[in-house]
Coordinates of C-alpha atoms in Angstrom, one line a residue:
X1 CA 2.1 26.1 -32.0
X2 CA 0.7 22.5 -31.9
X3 CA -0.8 21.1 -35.4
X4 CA -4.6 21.5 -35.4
X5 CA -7.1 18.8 -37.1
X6 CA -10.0 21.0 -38.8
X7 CA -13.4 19.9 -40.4
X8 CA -14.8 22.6 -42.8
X9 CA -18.1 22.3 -44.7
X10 CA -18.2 23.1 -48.1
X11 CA -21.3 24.3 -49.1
X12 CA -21.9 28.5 -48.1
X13 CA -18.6 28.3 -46.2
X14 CA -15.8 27.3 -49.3
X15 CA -18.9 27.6 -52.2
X16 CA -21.6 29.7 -52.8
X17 CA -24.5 27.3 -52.6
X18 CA -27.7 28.4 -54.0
X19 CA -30.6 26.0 -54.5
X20 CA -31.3 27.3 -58.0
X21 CA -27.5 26.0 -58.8
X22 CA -27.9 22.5 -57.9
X23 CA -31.7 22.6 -59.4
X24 CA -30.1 23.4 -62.7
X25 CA -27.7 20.8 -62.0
X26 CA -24.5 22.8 -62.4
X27 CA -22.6 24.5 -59.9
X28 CA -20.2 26.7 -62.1
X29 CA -21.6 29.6 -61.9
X30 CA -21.5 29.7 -58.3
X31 CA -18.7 32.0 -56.6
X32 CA -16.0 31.0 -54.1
X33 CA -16.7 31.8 -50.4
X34 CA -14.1 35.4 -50.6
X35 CA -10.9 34.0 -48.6
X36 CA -12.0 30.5 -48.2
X37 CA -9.3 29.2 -50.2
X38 CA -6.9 31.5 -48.9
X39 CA -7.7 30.7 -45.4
X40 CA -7.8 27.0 -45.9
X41 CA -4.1 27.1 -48.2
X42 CA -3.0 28.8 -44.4
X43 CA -4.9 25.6 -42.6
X44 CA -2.4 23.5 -44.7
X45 CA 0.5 25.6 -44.4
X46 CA 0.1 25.7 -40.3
X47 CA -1.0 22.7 -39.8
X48 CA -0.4 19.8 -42.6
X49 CA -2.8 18.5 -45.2
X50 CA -3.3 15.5 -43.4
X51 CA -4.7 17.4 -40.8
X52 CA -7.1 19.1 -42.9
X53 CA -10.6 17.8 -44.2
X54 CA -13.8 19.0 -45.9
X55 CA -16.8 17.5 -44.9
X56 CA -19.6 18.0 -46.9
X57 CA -23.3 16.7 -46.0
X58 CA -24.7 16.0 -49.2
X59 CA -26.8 13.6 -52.2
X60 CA -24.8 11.9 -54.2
X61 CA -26.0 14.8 -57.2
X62 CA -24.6 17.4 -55.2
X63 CA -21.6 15.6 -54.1
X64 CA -20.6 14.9 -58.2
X65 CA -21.3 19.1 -58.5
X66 CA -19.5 19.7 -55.8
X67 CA -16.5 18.0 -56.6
X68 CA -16.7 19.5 -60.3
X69 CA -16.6 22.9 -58.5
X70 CA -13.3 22.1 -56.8
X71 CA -11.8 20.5 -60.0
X72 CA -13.2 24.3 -61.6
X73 CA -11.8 26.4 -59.4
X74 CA -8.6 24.3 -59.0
X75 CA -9.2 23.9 -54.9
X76 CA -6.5 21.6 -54.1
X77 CA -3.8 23.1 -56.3
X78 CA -4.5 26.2 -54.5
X79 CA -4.8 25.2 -51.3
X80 CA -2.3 22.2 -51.2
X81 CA -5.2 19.8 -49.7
X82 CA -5.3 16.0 -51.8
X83 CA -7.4 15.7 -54.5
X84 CA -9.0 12.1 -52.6
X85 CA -12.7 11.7 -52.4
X86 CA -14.4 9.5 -49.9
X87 CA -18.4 8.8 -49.7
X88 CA -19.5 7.8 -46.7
X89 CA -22.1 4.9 -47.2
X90 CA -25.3 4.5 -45.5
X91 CA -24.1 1.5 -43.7
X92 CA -21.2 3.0 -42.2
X93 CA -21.5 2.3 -38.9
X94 CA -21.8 -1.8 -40.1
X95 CA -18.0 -1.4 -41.4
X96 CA -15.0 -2.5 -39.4
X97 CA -14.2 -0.1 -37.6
X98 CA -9.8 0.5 -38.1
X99 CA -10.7 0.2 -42.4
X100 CA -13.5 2.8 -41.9
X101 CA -10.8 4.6 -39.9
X102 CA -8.6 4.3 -42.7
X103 CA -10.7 5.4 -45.0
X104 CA -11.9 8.7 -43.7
X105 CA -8.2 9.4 -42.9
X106 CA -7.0 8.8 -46.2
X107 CA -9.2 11.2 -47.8
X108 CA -9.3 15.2 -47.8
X109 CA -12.8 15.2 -49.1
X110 CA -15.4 13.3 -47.3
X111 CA -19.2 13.5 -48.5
X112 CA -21.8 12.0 -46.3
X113 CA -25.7 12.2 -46.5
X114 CA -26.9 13.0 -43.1
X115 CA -26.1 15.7 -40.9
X116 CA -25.7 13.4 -38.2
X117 CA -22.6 11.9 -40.0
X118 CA -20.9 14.7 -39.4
X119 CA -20.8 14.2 -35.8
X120 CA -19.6 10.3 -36.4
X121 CA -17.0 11.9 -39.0
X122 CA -15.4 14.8 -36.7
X123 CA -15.4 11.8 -33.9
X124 CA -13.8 9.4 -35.9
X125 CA -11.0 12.0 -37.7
X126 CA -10.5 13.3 -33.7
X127 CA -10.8 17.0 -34.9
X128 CA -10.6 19.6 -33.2
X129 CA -11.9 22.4 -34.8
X130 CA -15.2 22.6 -37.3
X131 CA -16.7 25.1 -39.6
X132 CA -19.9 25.0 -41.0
X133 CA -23.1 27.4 -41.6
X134 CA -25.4 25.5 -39.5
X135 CA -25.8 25.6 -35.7
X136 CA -27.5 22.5 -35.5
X137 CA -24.2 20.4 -36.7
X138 CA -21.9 22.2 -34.5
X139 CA -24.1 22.0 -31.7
X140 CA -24.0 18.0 -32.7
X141 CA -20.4 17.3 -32.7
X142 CA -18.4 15.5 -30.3
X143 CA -17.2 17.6 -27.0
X144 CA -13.7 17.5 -27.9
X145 CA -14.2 19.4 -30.6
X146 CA -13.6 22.8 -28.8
X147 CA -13.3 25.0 -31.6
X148 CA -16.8 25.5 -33.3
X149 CA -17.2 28.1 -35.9
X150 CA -20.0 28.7 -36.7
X151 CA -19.8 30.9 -40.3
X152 CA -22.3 33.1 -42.1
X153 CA -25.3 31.9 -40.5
X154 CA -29.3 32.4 -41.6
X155 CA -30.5 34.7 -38.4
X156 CA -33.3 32.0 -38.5
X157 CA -31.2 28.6 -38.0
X158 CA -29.3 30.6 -35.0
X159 CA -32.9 31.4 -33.6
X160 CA -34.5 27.8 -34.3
X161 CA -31.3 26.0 -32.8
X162 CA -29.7 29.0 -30.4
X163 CA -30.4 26.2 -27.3
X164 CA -27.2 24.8 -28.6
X165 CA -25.0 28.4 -28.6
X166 CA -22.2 27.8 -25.9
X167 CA -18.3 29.3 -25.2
X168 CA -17.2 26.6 -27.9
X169 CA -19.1 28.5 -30.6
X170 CA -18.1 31.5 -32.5
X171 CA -20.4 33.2 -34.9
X172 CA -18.2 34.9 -37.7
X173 CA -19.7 36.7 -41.0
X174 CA -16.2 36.1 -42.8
X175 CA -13.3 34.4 -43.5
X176 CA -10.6 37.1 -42.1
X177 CA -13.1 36.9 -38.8
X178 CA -12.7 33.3 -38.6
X179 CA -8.9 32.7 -38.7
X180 CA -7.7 34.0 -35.3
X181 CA -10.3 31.3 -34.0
X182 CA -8.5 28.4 -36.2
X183 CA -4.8 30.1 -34.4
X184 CA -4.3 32.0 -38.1

């Protein structure tokens, strides 16, 4: 089986990510996804940590909780990924072009503040599979992208956004659901 490049939100996919967490301003008490980590250590295993990312739409608040989180639940020496951070500045698309390149490829973690981004990230990385909890960034992503899972969603984001519900997109409630579609 050929390697696969995946994109995988964090937030309700890999975390548990209640508002009344980030309002207190601490993510610890917030559970793990159940066989999120398992799944994504298989990701690694199948395919290479270089050819695995999170990408996470967040502030920069969130993003420092978030990356506590992983450092709390010991992420990447569970799941083999690279403990390397990238945030995604708001003038991006001002950068050259081969260092931006560089950058997002160098990094297993990349934050970015607007849902767009994620679209200009999966573009840029060339992946070809994403999994997230919203139908509106799946629905955004680049056409190559073929594999679109979308995971756990809120019946009323499928509803608002189900225009954008095609072949590419599989709606899963779990992680054991989700890993024939990424060839697990």
């Amino acid at each position: 089986m050929a390697t696969m490049k995946v994109g995988i939100d964090n937030g309700n996919v890999l975390c548990e990510s209640d508002t009344d967490y980030i309002r207190k301003g601490d993510l610890s008490a917030a559970r793990e996804i159940p066989g999120g980590f398992d799944t994504l250590t298989r990701l690694v295993q199948v395919n290479g940590a270089d050819n695995i990312w999170i990408v996470s739409k967040c502030g920069q608040k969130v993003q420092d909780l978030s990356w506590q989180w992983f450092k709390q639940h010991k992420l990447f020496e569970r799941t083999g990924l690279t403990p390397t951070r990238y945030n995604l500045p708001p003038d991006y698309l001002t950068m050259d072009p081969e260092h931006l390149h560089w950058l997002l490829t160098s990094h297993r973690t990349v934050f970015c503040q607007d849902r767009i981004d994620k679209a200009f990230i999966a573009e840029s990385l060339g992946l070809e599979a994403f999994v997230d909890d919203r139908l509106q960034i799946l629905g955004s992503l680049p056409p190559y992208v073929k594999i679109r899972i979308l995971f756990r969603p809120k019946p009323q984001e499928v509803k608002r956004h189900q225009h954008l519900l095609d072949d590419r997109i599989h709606i899963v409630h779990s992680w054991t659901e989700a890993a024939p579609f990424l060839g697990l």
